[in-house]
Amino acid sequence: MNHLFADSFDARFDSEAACIEWLFQIRWPNGFECPSCAHSHATVISTRRLPLYECRRCLRQTSLTAGTILEKSRTPLRKWLYAMWLMSQPEQGINAVRLQSLLSVTYKTAFYMLRKLRLAMGSLEAQPALSGSVQAGLDYLGRGILSVQEAAEGRKTPIMTAVAMDTTGCLNQVALAVVPPAFVRDRCLLPVGKIHFAERYIDPNATSAVIADSLLRTNRQFVNLRIYGHSFRDWMLQTFHGLGGGYLQTYLDEFVFQVNASLQGVPPFEKLSYLSMRPAHPYVRSPRSVRPSLAA
């Protein structure tokens, strides 16, 4: 790990108190707000590892991490923030073995932390619906990405790759999603698969949307889609060494988070810190209203 990189984190977050102050400002940028009655004043109880905030109106006690992905974690906030710092560096990437070493935690804890942060990266708030001019198509991930057993069995996982462009034709958002096998036949996306993807990933008010049933036989119109699929493969090979299909979506979400932060000029560490303080919800994409033309 680059010493200058580590030193820059240490200079910004030199203590647990500095981490508490940072996350407090993110969760309550306008000052404390009681989750029950919205009162703005609280008494701080500092007898625990993390402070409690007791509302002066309704007396409800709230911790800084209540309702977030950090709730009930016994891992110091400084280690959580360092994990976010590491995951926010697109040119490096971090796996559980490396994080275990850097944070001096167990492998189980490192894996748990990365899992939680990837779920935050895949939240609807992190990845809003694609709008503007949308292109999407079916692609496959196989050898070099999946586990040794899956690769040996010749299995490949179908994924949807999608990009959104603004009115000037500039890319501003990317999406990658694992496709349920039932939506694919003869290596082509079925109409029901197009509808399923459009309902969950495309804004019904998108200017236009074209969904290709396969990127294996499409023209240059979809060149951006193949580029991001290949970029994900290269990123995975550089950072990880095979994974089971059950976790693939969360790795796709991490990659997409990095790409979209770059496209939109958003500081990834600040964005991930913000997402870590948002209400934690299971990763579920609900269907949206969708125009039939979006899945044509």
Short mmCIF file of C-alpha atoms in Angstrom, two decimals:
data_model
loop_
_atom_site.label_atom_id
_atom_site.label_comp_id
_atom_site.label_asym_id
_atom_site.label_seq_id
_atom_site.Cartn_x
_atom_site.Cartn_y
_atom_site.Cartn_z
CA MET A 1 0.00 0.00 0.00
CA ASN A 2 1.34 3.41 -0.98
CA HIS A 3 2.59 5.21 2.17
CA LEU A 4 1.41 8.60 0.88
CA PHE A 5 -2.04 7.09 0.38
CA ALA A 6 -2.14 5.78 3.97
CA ASP A 7 -0.70 9.02 5.34
CA SER A 8 -3.42 11.08 3.65
CA PHE A 9 -6.06 9.02 5.45
CA ASP A 10 -4.23 9.29 8.78
CA ALA A 11 -4.00 13.06 8.44
CA ARG A 12 -7.73 13.36 7.86
CA PHE A 13 -8.91 10.77 10.40
CA ASP A 14 -6.31 10.60 13.13
CA SER A 15 -8.69 9.38 15.84
CA GLU A 16 -12.04 7.74 16.48
CA ALA A 17 -13.36 11.16 17.52
CA ALA A 18 -12.52 12.58 14.09
CA CYS A 19 -14.44 9.71 12.48
CA ILE A 20 -17.45 10.32 14.71
CA GLU A 21 -17.42 14.00 13.78
CA TRP A 22 -17.22 13.18 10.05
CA LEU A 23 -20.11 10.72 10.11
CA PHE A 24 -22.20 13.01 12.32
CA GLN A 25 -21.89 15.78 9.72
CA ILE A 26 -22.91 13.37 6.99
CA ARG A 27 -25.90 11.95 8.84
CA TRP A 28 -27.09 15.28 10.24
CA PRO A 29 -25.61 18.06 8.05
CA ASN A 30 -27.97 20.62 9.60
CA GLY A 31 -27.48 19.40 13.15
CA PHE A 32 -29.08 16.56 15.09
CA GLU A 33 -32.63 15.57 14.15
CA CYS A 34 -34.55 13.07 16.26
CA PRO A 35 -35.80 10.16 14.09
CA SER A 36 -39.02 10.05 16.13
CA CYS A 37 -40.12 13.67 16.53
CA ALA A 38 -37.62 15.63 14.38
CA HIS A 39 -36.56 17.75 17.37
CA SER A 40 -33.20 19.41 16.84
CA HIS A 41 -31.71 19.30 20.34
CA ALA A 42 -30.21 16.33 22.15
CA THR A 43 -28.19 15.49 25.22
CA VAL A 44 -25.02 13.60 24.35
CA ILE A 45 -24.34 10.49 26.45
CA SER A 46 -20.66 9.63 26.14
CA THR A 47 -20.35 6.64 28.45
CA ARG A 48 -20.31 4.11 25.59
CA ARG A 49 -17.89 3.45 22.75
CA LEU A 50 -20.11 5.48 20.44
CA PRO A 51 -22.09 8.43 21.81
CA LEU A 52 -25.85 8.27 22.27
CA TYR A 53 -28.04 11.26 21.46
CA GLU A 54 -31.06 11.61 23.76
CA CYS A 55 -33.78 13.82 22.31
CA ARG A 56 -34.69 16.61 24.72
CA ARG A 57 -38.32 16.47 23.66
CA CYS A 58 -39.30 12.79 23.44
CA LEU A 59 -36.24 11.36 25.26
CA ARG A 60 -35.58 8.76 22.55
CA GLN A 61 -31.95 7.66 22.49
CA THR A 62 -30.33 7.29 19.08
CA SER A 63 -26.83 6.18 18.20
CA LEU A 64 -24.87 7.61 15.30
CA THR A 65 -25.08 4.36 13.35
CA ALA A 66 -28.67 3.31 14.20
CA GLY A 67 -30.50 2.01 11.15
CA THR A 68 -27.40 2.04 8.93
CA ILE A 69 -25.10 -0.68 7.64
CA LEU A 70 -22.77 0.13 10.55
CA GLU A 71 -25.37 -0.52 13.25
CA LYS A 72 -24.31 -2.97 15.98
CA SER A 73 -20.85 -3.39 14.45
CA ARG A 74 -18.12 -3.70 17.08
CA THR A 75 -15.45 -2.70 14.57
CA PRO A 76 -14.08 0.81 15.23
CA LEU A 77 -15.39 3.52 12.92
CA ARG A 78 -11.84 4.36 11.90
CA LYS A 79 -11.47 0.89 10.41
CA TRP A 80 -14.80 1.21 8.63
CA LEU A 81 -13.75 4.53 7.14
CA TYR A 82 -10.40 3.14 6.07
CA ALA A 83 -12.21 0.30 4.31
CA MET A 84 -14.35 2.90 2.51
CA TRP A 85 -11.21 4.87 1.68
CA LEU A 86 -9.62 1.77 0.14
CA MET A 87 -12.75 0.84 -1.82
CA SER A 88 -12.91 4.38 -3.20
CA GLN A 89 -9.65 4.00 -5.11
CA PRO A 90 -10.65 2.73 -8.59
CA GLU A 91 -7.09 1.98 -9.66
CA GLN A 92 -6.43 -0.38 -6.73
CA GLY A 93 -9.40 -2.44 -5.60
CA ILE A 94 -9.42 -4.38 -2.34
CA ASN A 95 -10.28 -7.95 -1.44
CA ALA A 96 -11.03 -9.49 1.94
CA VAL A 97 -7.58 -11.03 2.38
CA ARG A 98 -5.87 -7.69 1.76
CA LEU A 99 -8.33 -5.81 3.97
CA GLN A 100 -7.82 -8.35 6.76
CA SER A 101 -4.11 -7.60 6.71
CA LEU A 102 -4.42 -3.82 6.51
CA LEU A 103 -7.01 -3.52 9.29
CA SER A 104 -5.70 -6.32 11.52
CA VAL A 105 -9.12 -7.95 11.68
CA THR A 106 -10.28 -11.50 11.03
CA TYR A 107 -11.07 -12.64 7.50
CA LYS A 108 -14.71 -13.02 8.54
CA THR A 109 -14.85 -9.38 9.68
CA ALA A 110 -13.13 -8.13 6.52
CA PHE A 111 -15.51 -10.11 4.31
CA TYR A 112 -18.51 -8.82 6.29
CA MET A 113 -17.36 -5.21 5.96
CA LEU A 114 -16.85 -5.45 2.20
CA ARG A 115 -20.17 -7.22 1.79
CA LYS A 116 -22.00 -4.44 3.67
CA LEU A 117 -20.28 -1.68 1.71
CA ARG A 118 -21.01 -3.35 -1.62
CA LEU A 119 -24.68 -3.59 -0.67
CA ALA A 120 -24.64 0.16 -0.03
CA MET A 121 -23.03 0.70 -3.43
CA GLY A 122 -25.84 -1.28 -5.04
CA SER A 123 -28.69 0.57 -3.31
CA LEU A 124 -31.30 2.40 -5.34
CA GLU A 125 -29.92 5.67 -4.00
CA ALA A 126 -26.46 4.78 -5.28
CA GLN A 127 -27.76 3.60 -8.64
CA PRO A 128 -30.86 5.55 -9.71
CA ALA A 129 -32.80 4.53 -12.80
CA LEU A 130 -31.14 5.11 -16.16
CA SER A 131 -32.50 8.18 -17.92
CA GLY A 132 -31.87 10.08 -21.14
CA SER A 133 -30.90 7.90 -24.09
CA VAL A 134 -30.41 4.32 -22.88
CA GLN A 135 -28.74 1.37 -24.57
CA ALA A 136 -28.64 -2.12 -23.07
CA GLY A 137 -27.79 -5.63 -24.17
CA LEU A 138 -27.09 -9.19 -23.05
CA ASP A 139 -23.49 -10.28 -22.54
CA TYR A 140 -21.72 -13.15 -20.77
CA LEU A 141 -19.08 -13.56 -18.09
CA GLY A 142 -17.17 -16.80 -17.96
CA ARG A 143 -13.62 -18.03 -17.78
CA GLY A 144 -11.40 -15.96 -15.51
CA ILE A 145 -14.32 -14.42 -13.63
CA LEU A 146 -16.28 -17.31 -12.16
CA SER A 147 -14.95 -19.86 -9.71
CA VAL A 148 -12.68 -22.66 -10.94
CA GLN A 149 -15.49 -25.19 -10.62
CA GLU A 150 -17.97 -23.09 -12.60
CA ALA A 151 -15.39 -22.39 -15.30
CA ALA A 152 -14.48 -26.09 -15.53
CA GLU A 153 -18.14 -26.92 -16.05
CA GLY A 154 -18.24 -24.46 -18.94
CA ARG A 155 -20.79 -22.28 -17.23
CA LYS A 156 -21.17 -18.64 -18.19
CA THR A 157 -23.31 -16.09 -16.43
CA PRO A 158 -25.57 -13.83 -18.50
CA ILE A 159 -25.46 -10.17 -17.54
CA MET A 160 -27.11 -7.02 -18.81
CA THR A 161 -24.83 -4.12 -19.65
CA ALA A 162 -26.44 -0.70 -20.02
CA VAL A 163 -25.34 2.89 -20.55
CA ALA A 164 -27.22 6.18 -20.40
CA MET A 165 -26.33 9.32 -22.34
CA ASP A 166 -27.42 12.91 -21.85
CA THR A 167 -28.79 15.26 -24.51
CA THR A 168 -25.26 16.00 -25.78
CA GLY A 169 -24.51 12.30 -26.28
CA CYS A 170 -22.09 12.08 -23.34
CA LEU A 171 -22.15 8.98 -21.14
CA ASN A 172 -23.28 9.78 -17.61
CA GLN A 173 -24.31 6.43 -16.11
CA VAL A 174 -23.66 2.71 -16.42
CA ALA A 175 -25.53 -0.33 -15.08
CA LEU A 176 -24.57 -4.01 -14.92
CA ALA A 177 -26.97 -6.70 -13.73
CA VAL A 178 -27.01 -10.48 -13.48
CA VAL A 179 -29.81 -11.96 -15.62
CA PRO A 180 -31.91 -14.85 -14.26
CA PRO A 181 -31.31 -17.91 -16.52
CA ALA A 182 -35.06 -18.25 -17.14
CA PHE A 183 -34.93 -15.02 -19.16
CA VAL A 184 -32.39 -16.40 -21.66
CA ARG A 185 -32.76 -18.93 -24.45
CA ASP A 186 -30.13 -19.88 -27.05
CA ARG A 187 -27.86 -17.14 -25.65
CA CYS A 188 -30.46 -14.47 -26.42
CA LEU A 189 -32.55 -12.38 -24.03
CA LEU A 190 -36.24 -13.24 -24.15
CA PRO A 191 -38.86 -10.46 -24.35
CA VAL A 192 -39.82 -11.09 -20.71
CA GLY A 193 -36.17 -10.53 -19.78
CA LYS A 194 -36.18 -7.16 -21.54
CA ILE A 195 -39.27 -6.12 -19.63
CA HIS A 196 -37.80 -7.37 -16.34
CA PHE A 197 -34.64 -5.32 -16.84
CA ALA A 198 -36.46 -2.21 -18.07
CA GLU A 199 -38.84 -2.25 -15.11
CA ARG A 200 -35.97 -2.31 -12.62
CA TYR A 201 -33.25 -0.24 -14.23
CA ILE A 202 -34.71 2.21 -16.75
CA ASP A 203 -36.60 5.39 -15.93
CA PRO A 204 -40.06 5.21 -17.56
CA ASN A 205 -39.50 8.80 -18.69
CA ALA A 206 -36.23 8.00 -20.46
CA THR A 207 -35.94 9.77 -23.81
CA SER A 208 -35.28 6.48 -25.61
CA ALA A 209 -34.25 2.93 -24.80
CA VAL A 210 -32.90 0.21 -27.06
CA ILE A 211 -32.31 -3.26 -25.60
CA ALA A 212 -30.36 -5.76 -27.70
CA ASP A 213 -31.16 -9.43 -27.12
CA SER A 214 -27.45 -10.27 -27.51
CA LEU A 215 -24.19 -8.33 -27.73
CA LEU A 216 -22.52 -11.28 -29.42
CA ARG A 217 -23.92 -10.25 -32.79
CA THR A 218 -24.58 -6.52 -32.64
CA ASN A 219 -23.09 -3.65 -34.60
CA ARG A 220 -20.94 -0.73 -33.53
CA GLN A 221 -23.98 1.05 -32.13
CA PHE A 222 -23.39 -0.91 -28.90
CA VAL A 223 -19.61 -0.62 -28.68
CA ASN A 224 -19.79 1.14 -25.28
CA LEU A 225 -21.63 -1.82 -23.81
CA ARG A 226 -18.90 -4.30 -24.73
CA ILE A 227 -16.23 -1.92 -23.42
CA TYR A 228 -17.71 -1.84 -19.91
CA GLY A 229 -18.25 -5.58 -19.83
CA HIS A 230 -14.59 -6.12 -20.71
CA SER A 231 -13.46 -3.45 -18.24
CA PHE A 232 -15.30 -5.25 -15.45
CA ARG A 233 -13.58 -8.50 -16.37
CA ASP A 234 -10.15 -6.85 -16.30
CA TRP A 235 -10.90 -5.19 -12.94
CA MET A 236 -12.04 -8.50 -11.46
CA LEU A 237 -8.95 -10.35 -12.66
CA GLN A 238 -6.67 -7.67 -11.24
CA THR A 239 -8.27 -7.63 -7.79
CA PHE A 240 -9.93 -11.02 -7.20
CA HIS A 241 -9.28 -14.63 -8.13
CA GLY A 242 -12.59 -16.18 -9.07
CA LEU A 243 -15.90 -15.93 -7.25
CA GLY A 244 -19.17 -17.79 -6.95
CA GLY A 245 -22.12 -16.59 -8.96
CA GLY A 246 -24.05 -15.93 -5.76
CA TYR A 247 -21.97 -12.82 -5.01
CA LEU A 248 -21.46 -11.61 -8.57
CA GLN A 249 -24.10 -8.87 -8.42
CA THR A 250 -22.41 -7.16 -5.48
CA TYR A 251 -19.09 -7.06 -7.36
CA LEU A 252 -20.88 -5.64 -10.38
CA ASP A 253 -22.34 -2.98 -8.08
CA GLU A 254 -18.90 -2.04 -6.75
CA PHE A 255 -17.52 -1.65 -10.27
CA VAL A 256 -20.55 0.37 -11.41
CA PHE A 257 -20.24 2.62 -8.36
CA GLN A 258 -16.66 3.46 -9.32
CA VAL A 259 -17.48 4.05 -12.99
CA ASN A 260 -20.48 6.27 -12.27
CA ALA A 261 -18.57 8.31 -9.69
CA SER A 262 -15.94 8.99 -12.34
CA LEU A 263 -18.48 9.80 -15.08
CA GLN A 264 -20.40 12.17 -12.81
CA GLY A 265 -17.40 13.79 -11.12
CA VAL A 266 -18.52 12.66 -7.65
CA PRO A 267 -15.84 12.02 -4.97
CA PRO A 268 -16.31 8.27 -4.30
CA PHE A 269 -15.20 8.34 -0.65
CA GLU A 270 -17.65 11.11 0.23
CA LYS A 271 -20.40 9.31 -1.66
CA LEU A 272 -19.73 5.98 0.05
CA SER A 273 -19.57 7.68 3.46
CA TYR A 274 -22.98 9.19 2.72
CA LEU A 275 -24.44 5.85 1.64
CA SER A 276 -23.12 4.20 4.81
CA MET A 277 -25.21 6.63 6.87
CA ARG A 278 -28.43 6.08 4.93
CA PRO A 279 -31.14 3.65 6.12
CA ALA A 280 -30.04 0.09 5.44
CA HIS A 281 -32.44 -1.87 3.23
CA PRO A 282 -32.17 -5.29 1.58
CA TYR A 283 -30.95 -5.19 -2.00
CA VAL A 284 -34.25 -5.31 -3.90
CA ARG A 285 -35.11 -3.49 -7.11
CA SER A 286 -38.85 -3.04 -7.36
CA PRO A 287 -40.51 -2.92 -10.78
CA ARG A 288 -41.19 0.54 -12.16
CA SER A 289 -43.86 1.60 -14.59
CA VAL A 290 -42.37 1.14 -18.04
CA ARG A 291 -43.44 2.09 -21.53
CA PRO A 292 -43.73 -0.93 -23.86
CA SER A 293 -41.27 0.71 -26.29
CA LEU A 294 -38.50 0.46 -23.69
CA ALA A 295 -38.42 -3.30 -24.00
CA ALA A 296 -39.03 -3.52 -27.72
#
